[in-house]
Short mmCIF file of C-alpha atoms in Angstrom, two decimals:
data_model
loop_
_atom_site.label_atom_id
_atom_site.label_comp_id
_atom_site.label_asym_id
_atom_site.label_seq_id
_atom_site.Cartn_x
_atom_site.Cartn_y
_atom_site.Cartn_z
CA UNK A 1 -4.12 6.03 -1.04
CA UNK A 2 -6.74 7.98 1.27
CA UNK A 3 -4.61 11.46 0.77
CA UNK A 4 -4.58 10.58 -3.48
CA UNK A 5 -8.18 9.80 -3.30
CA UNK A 6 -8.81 12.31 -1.14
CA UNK A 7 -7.42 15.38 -2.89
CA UNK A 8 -8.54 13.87 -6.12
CA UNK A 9 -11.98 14.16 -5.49
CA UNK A 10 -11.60 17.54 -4.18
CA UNK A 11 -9.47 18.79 -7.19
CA UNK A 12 -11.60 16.91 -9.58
CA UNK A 13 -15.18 17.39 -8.38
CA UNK A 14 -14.95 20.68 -6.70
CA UNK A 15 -17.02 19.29 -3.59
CA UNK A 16 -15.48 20.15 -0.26
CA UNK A 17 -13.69 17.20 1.02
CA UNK A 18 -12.73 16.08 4.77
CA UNK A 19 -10.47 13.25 5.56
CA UNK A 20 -11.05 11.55 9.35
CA UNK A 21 -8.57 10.23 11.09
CA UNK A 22 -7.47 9.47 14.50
CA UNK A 23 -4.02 10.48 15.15
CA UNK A 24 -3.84 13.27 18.25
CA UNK A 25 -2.02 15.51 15.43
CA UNK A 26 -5.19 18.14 15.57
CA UNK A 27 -7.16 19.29 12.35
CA UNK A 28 -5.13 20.87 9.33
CA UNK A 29 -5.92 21.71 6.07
CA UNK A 30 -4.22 21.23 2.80
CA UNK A 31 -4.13 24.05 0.82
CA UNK A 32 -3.19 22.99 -2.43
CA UNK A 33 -6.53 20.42 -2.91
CA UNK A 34 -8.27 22.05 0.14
CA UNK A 35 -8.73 18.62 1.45
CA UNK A 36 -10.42 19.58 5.38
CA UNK A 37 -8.56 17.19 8.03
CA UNK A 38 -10.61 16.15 11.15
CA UNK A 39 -8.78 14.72 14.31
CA UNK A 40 -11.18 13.08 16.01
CA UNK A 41 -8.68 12.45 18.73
CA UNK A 42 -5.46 10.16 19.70
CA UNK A 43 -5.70 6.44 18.56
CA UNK A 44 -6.84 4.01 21.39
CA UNK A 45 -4.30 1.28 22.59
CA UNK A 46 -5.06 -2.33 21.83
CA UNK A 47 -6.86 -3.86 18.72
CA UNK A 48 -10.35 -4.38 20.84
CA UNK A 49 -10.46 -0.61 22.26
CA UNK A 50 -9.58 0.40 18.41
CA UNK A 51 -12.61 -1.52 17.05
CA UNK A 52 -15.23 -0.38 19.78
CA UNK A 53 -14.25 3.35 21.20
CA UNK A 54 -12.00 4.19 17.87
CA UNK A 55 -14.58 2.81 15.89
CA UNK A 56 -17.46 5.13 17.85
CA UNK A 57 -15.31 8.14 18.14
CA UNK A 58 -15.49 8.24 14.18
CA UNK A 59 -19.03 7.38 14.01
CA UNK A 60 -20.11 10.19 15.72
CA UNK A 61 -17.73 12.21 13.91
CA UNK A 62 -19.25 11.78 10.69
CA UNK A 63 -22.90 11.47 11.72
CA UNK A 64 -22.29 14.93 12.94
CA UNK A 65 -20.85 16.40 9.74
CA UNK A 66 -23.48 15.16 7.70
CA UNK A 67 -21.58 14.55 4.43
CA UNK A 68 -23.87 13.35 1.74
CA UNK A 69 -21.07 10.37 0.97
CA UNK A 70 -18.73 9.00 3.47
CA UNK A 71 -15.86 6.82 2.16
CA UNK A 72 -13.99 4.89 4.39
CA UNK A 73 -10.87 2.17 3.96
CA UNK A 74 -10.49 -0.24 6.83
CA UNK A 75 -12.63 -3.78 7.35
CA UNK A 76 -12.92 -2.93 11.29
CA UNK A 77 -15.26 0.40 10.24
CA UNK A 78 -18.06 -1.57 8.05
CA UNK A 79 -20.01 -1.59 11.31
CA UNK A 80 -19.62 2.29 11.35
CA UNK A 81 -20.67 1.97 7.31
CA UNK A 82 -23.26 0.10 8.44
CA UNK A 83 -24.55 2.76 10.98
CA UNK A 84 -24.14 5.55 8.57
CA UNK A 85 -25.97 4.32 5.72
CA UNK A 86 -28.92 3.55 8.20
CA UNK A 87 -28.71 7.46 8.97
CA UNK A 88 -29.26 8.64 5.35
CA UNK A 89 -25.85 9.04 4.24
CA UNK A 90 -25.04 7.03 1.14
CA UNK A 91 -21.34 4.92 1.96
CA UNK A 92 -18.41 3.83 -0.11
CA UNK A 93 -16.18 0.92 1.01
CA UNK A 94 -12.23 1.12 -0.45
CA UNK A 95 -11.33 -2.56 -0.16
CA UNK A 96 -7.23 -2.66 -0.51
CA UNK A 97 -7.10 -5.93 0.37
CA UNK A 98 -8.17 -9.25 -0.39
CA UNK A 99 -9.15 -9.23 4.31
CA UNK A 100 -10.49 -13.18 4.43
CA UNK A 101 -6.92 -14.32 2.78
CA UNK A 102 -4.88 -11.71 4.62
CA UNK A 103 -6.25 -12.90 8.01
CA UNK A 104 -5.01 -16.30 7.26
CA UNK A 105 -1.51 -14.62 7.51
CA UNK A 106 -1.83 -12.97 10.68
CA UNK A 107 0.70 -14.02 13.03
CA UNK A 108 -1.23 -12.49 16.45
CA UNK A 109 -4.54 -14.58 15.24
CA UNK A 110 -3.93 -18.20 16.95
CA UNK A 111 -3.49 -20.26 13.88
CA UNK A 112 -6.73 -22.60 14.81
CA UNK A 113 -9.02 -19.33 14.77
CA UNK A 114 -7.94 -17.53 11.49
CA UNK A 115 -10.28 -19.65 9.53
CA UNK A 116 -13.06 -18.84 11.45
CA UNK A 117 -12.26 -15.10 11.77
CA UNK A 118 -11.75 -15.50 7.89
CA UNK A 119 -15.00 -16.49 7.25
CA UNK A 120 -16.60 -14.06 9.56
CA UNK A 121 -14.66 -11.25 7.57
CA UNK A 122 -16.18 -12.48 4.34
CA UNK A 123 -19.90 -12.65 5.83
CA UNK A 124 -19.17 -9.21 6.96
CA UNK A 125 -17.64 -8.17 3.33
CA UNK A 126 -20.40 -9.96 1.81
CA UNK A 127 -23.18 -7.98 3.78
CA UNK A 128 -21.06 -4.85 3.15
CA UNK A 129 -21.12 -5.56 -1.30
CA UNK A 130 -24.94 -5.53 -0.59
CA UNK A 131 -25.82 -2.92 1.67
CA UNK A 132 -23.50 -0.01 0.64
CA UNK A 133 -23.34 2.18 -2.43
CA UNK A 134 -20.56 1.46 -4.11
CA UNK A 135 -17.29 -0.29 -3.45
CA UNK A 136 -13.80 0.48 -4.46
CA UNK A 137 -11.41 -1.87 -5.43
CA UNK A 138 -7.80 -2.03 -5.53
CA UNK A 139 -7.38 -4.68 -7.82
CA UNK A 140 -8.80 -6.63 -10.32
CA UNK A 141 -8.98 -10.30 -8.53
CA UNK A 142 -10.63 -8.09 -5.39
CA UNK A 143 -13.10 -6.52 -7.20
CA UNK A 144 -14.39 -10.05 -8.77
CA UNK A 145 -15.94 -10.51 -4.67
CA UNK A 146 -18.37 -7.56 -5.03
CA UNK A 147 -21.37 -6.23 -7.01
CA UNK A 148 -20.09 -5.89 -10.14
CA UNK A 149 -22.92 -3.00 -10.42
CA UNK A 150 -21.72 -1.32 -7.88
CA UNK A 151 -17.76 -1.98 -8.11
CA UNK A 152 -14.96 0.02 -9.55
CA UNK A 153 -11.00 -0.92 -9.75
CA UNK A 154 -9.38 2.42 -8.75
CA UNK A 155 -5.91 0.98 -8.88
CA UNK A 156 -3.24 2.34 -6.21
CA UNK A 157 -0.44 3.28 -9.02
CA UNK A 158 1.77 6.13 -8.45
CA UNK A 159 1.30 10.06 -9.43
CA UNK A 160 4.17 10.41 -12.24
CA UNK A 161 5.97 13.41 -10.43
CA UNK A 162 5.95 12.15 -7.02
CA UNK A 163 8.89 10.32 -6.16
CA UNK A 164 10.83 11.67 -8.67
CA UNK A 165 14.08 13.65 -7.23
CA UNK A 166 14.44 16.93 -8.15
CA UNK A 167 18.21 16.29 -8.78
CA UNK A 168 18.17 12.24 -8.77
CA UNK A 169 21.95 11.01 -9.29
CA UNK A 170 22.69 9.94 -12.73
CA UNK A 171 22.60 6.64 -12.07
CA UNK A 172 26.22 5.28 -13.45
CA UNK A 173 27.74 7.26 -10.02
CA UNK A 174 25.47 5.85 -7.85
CA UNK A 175 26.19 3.87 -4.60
CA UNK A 176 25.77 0.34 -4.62
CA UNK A 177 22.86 0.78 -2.34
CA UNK A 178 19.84 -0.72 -2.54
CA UNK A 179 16.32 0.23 -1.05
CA UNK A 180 13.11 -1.00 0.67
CA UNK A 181 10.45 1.34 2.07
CA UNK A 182 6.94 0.60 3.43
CA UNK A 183 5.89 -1.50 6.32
CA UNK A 184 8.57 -3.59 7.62
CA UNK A 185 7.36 -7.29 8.85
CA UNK A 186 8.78 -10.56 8.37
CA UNK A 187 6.01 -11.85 5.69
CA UNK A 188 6.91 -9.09 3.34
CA UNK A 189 10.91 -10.01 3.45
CA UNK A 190 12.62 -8.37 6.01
CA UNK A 191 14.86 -10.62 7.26
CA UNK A 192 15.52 -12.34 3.73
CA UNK A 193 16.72 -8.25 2.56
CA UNK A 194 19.06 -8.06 5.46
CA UNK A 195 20.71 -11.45 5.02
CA UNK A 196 21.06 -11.10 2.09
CA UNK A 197 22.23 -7.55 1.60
CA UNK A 198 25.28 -8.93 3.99
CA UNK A 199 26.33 -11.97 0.87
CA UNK A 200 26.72 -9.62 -1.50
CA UNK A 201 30.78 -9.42 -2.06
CA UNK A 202 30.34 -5.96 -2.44
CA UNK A 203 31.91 -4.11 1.07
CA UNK A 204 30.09 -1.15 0.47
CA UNK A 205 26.78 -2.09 -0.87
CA UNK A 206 23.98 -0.88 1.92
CA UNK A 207 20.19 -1.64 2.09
CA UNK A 208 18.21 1.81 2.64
CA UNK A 209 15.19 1.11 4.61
CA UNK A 210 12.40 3.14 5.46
CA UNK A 211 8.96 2.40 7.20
CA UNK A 212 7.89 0.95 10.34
CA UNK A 213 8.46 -1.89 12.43
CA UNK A 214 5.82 -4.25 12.75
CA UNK A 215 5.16 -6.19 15.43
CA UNK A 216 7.76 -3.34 16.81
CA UNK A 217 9.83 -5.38 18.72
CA UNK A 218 10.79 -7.11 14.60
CA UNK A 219 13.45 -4.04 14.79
CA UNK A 220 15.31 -6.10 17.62
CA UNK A 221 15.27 -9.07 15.61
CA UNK A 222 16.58 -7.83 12.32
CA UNK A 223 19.48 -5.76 14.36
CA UNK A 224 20.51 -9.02 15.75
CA UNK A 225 21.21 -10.98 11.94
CA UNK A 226 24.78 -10.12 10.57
CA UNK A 227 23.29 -8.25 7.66
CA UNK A 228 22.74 -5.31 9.95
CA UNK A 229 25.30 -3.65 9.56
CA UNK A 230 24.99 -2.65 6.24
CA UNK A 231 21.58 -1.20 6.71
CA UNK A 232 21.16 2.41 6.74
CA UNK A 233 17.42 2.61 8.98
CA UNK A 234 15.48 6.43 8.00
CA UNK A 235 12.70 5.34 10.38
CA UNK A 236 9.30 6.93 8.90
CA UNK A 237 9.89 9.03 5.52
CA UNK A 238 7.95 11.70 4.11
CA UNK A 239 6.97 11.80 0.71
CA UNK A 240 9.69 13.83 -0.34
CA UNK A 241 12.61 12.00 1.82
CA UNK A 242 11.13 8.74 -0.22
CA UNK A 243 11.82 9.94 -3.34
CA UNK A 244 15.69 11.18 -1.93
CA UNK A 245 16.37 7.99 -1.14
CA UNK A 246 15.02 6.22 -4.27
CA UNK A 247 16.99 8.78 -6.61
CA UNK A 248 20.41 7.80 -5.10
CA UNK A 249 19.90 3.61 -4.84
CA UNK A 250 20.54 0.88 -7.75
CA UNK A 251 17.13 -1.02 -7.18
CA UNK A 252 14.09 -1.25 -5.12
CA UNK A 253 13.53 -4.28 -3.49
CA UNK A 254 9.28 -6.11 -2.88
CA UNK A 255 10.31 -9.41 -1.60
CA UNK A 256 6.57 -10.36 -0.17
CA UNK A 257 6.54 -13.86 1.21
CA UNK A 258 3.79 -16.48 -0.82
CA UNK A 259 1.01 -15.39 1.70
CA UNK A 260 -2.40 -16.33 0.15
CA UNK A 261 -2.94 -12.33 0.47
CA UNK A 262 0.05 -11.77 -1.82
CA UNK A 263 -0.20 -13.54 -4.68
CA UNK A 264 -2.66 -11.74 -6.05
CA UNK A 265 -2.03 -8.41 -4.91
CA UNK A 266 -0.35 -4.85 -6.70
CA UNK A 267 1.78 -3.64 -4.09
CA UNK A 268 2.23 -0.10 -4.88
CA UNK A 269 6.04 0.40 -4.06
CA UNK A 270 6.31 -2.38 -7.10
CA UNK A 271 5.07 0.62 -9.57
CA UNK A 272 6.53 3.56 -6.66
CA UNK A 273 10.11 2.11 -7.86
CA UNK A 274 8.86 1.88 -11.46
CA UNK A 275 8.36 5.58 -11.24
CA UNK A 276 11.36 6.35 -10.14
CA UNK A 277 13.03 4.95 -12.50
CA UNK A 278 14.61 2.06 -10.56
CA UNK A 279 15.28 -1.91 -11.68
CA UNK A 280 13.23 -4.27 -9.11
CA UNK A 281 14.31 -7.24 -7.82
CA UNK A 282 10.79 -8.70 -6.79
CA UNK A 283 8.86 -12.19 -5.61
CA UNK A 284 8.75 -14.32 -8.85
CA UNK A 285 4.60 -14.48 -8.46
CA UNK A 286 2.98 -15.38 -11.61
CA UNK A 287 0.76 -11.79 -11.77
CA UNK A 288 4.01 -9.57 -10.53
CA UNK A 289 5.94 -12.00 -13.62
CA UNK A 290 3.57 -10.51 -15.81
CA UNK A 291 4.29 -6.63 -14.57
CA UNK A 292 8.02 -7.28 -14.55
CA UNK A 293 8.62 -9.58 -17.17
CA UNK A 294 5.86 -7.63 -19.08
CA UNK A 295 8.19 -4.38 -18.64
CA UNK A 296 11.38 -5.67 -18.41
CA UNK A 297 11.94 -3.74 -15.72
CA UNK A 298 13.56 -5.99 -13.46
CA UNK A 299 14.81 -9.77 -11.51
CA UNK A 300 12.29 -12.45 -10.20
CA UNK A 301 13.68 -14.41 -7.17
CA UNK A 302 12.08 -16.22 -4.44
CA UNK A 303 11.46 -14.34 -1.97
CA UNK A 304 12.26 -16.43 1.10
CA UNK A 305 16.12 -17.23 -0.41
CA UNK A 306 18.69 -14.24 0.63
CA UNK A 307 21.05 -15.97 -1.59
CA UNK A 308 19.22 -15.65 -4.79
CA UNK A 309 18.12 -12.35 -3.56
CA UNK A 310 21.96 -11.63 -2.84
CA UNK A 311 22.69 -12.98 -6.70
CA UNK A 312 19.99 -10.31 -8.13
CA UNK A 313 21.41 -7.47 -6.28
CA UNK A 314 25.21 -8.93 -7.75
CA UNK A 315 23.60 -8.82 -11.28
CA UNK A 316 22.23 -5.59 -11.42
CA UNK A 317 25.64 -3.93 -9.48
CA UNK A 318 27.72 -6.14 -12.59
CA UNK A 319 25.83 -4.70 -15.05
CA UNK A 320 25.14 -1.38 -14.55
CA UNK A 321 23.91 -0.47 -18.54
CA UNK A 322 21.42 -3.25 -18.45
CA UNK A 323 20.43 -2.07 -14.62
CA UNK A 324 19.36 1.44 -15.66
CA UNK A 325 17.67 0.77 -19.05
CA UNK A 326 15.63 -1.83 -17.35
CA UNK A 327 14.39 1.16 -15.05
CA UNK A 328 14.05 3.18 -17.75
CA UNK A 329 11.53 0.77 -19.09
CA UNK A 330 9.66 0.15 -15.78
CA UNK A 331 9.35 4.58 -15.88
CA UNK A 332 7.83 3.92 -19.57
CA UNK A 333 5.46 1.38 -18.84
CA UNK A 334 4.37 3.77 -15.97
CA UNK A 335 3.97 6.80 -18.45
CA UNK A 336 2.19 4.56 -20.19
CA UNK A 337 -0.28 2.31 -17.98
CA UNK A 338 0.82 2.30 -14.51
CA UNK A 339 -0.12 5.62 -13.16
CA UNK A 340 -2.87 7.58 -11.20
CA UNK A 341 -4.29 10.45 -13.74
CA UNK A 342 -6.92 7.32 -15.04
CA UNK A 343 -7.42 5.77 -11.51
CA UNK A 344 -8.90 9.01 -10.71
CA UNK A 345 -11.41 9.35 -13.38
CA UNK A 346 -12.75 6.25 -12.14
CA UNK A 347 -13.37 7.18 -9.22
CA UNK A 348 -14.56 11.09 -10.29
CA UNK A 349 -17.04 8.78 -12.37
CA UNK A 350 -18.27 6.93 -9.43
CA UNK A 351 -18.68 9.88 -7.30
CA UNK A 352 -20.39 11.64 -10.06
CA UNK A 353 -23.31 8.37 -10.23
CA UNK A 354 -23.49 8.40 -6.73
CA UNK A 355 -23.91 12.59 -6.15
CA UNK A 356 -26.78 11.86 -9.58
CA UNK A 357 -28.44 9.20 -7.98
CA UNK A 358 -27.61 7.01 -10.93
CA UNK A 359 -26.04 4.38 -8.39
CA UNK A 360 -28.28 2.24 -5.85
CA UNK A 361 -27.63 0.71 -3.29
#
């Protein structure tokens, strides 16, 4: 989402544009958008030295560049948002998630704190709606907790030629594979995919999976269920490895777990598979119902049973005609209202009231 936003608002406003980050990878530049990447150094180890010394490296970062906006993405920085917009420098908070609901979810908070922490994440969210410029939403039910004066839904949907293959199999001679790629916990399905890719009768169906472990010792655990074995493991994927994988596989798989973070979310690998032309097999949610069942573009199962995932993944292999027209349909509906070419102009528009003046704080 940063990189899309980032070279749209180069591409799109002409303004020079430099993304901060804090990887140890050095500064680069892409020369397509001309998007200006600062490195302002290697990541620090441990959530508390991230907060305070991560959290100050980029500070004084920015401060020193003097942009006349600076946009940033992650909760743990509004203090840094804070700071800047106290310097002059007019600040744009990119809320992706809904941060009070997804704390309730996180394992490494001790279960008796996340409430507090929750509600000290919505004070802070709250103080951030007020004091910055504008906000960026992801979704629609996120949005609905800000300013609606100063809030825009810039919706993380795909770019239409992104993950499409250059030479995608056609997909009748296609290996009964199925894929998953993103971030690879237990609350978004993990072990559910792997049990369940081993019950399909199938001997040579295979689960591609791609991402990162997360805690990273939840590799260990998945290696140890019986599934395993039919699990082909890419580690991290480019952009262009992604869309290799996805134009050789039967499905796509977002099994999220019924987090309160989830329900209400738009996980973009939902509309990444769309894109690519693939049938889902997704969390029966009552918004992702709508986007599925709305497209018929895919299967509804609960997410947290690997044998109803394991009778999806039958279906779709069984039926093979019905399999590919349904992705056909989830590419239409993607053509149609799923994709990035409007998300940008809503966020050109914002930048364009905020660079006018039109847009208070």
């Amino acid at each position: 989402m940063r990189v899309k936003e980032s070279a749209s608002l180069a591409v799109g406003s002409g303004a020079e544009v430099f993304l901060y980050v804090q990887d140890g990878q050095g500064p680069e530049r892409d020369e397509i958008s001309g998007v200006e990447v600062v490195d302002t150094g290697p990541p620090s180890h441990g959530r508390v030295r991230r907060m305070l010394f991560g959290a100050w490296r980029m500070y004084r970062a920015v401060r020193a560049g003097r942009p006349r906006v600076a946009h940033f993405h992650d909760p743990e920085l509004i203090p840094v948002g804070l700071a800047l917009k106290l310097s002059g420098i007019k600040v744009v908070y990119d809320v992706h998630e809904d941060v009070p609901r997804q704390i309730l979810g996180k394992h490494w908070i001790p279960v008796w704190l996340r409430r507090p922490v929750a509600s000290a994440a919505a004070g802070f969210e709250w103080l951030a709606g007020r004091a910055f410029d504008g906000i960026v939403a992801a979704t629609p039910t996120i949005a609905r907790r800000f300013p609606a004066h100063k809030t825009v839904t810039v919706q993380n949907f795909p770019i239409l030629a992104e993950l499409v293959a250059p030479d995608p199999v056609p997909y009748a001679q296609r290996p009964p594979h199925f894929a998953y790629v993103g971030g690879i916990t237990g609350i978004r399905g993990s072990r559910e995919m792997v049990e369940a890719i081993g019950r399909v009768d199938e001997p040579e169906c295979r689960l591609q999976l791609a991402g990162g472990f997360s805690p990273a010792g939840h590799g260990d655990e998945l290696a140890a269920l019986g599934g395993w074995q039919r699990v082909e493991f890419h580690g991290w994927a480019s952009r262009p490895q992604v869309a290799a994988i996805l134009g050789n596989v039967r499905a796509g798989l977002v099994l999220f777990h019924p987090a309160p973070n989830h329900l209400d979310a738009q996980p973009n690998k939902l509309f990444e598979y769309m894109a690519a032309g693939l049938p889902v097999i997704a969390s029966d949610f009552p918004l992702w119902r709508g986007i599925v069942d709305g497209a018929g573009c895919g299967l509804l199962v609960d997410p947290q049973d690997p044998d109803a995932i394991a009778e999806a993944m039958a279906w779709l292999l069984a039926h093979p005609d019905e399999a590919e027209a349904m992705g056909r349909r989830g590419r239409d509906a993607v053509e149609r209202q799923y994709n990035w070419a409007p998300e940008a102009d809503k966020l050109l528009a914002l930048y364009e009231q905020l660079m006018s003046g039109r847009r208070a704080g």
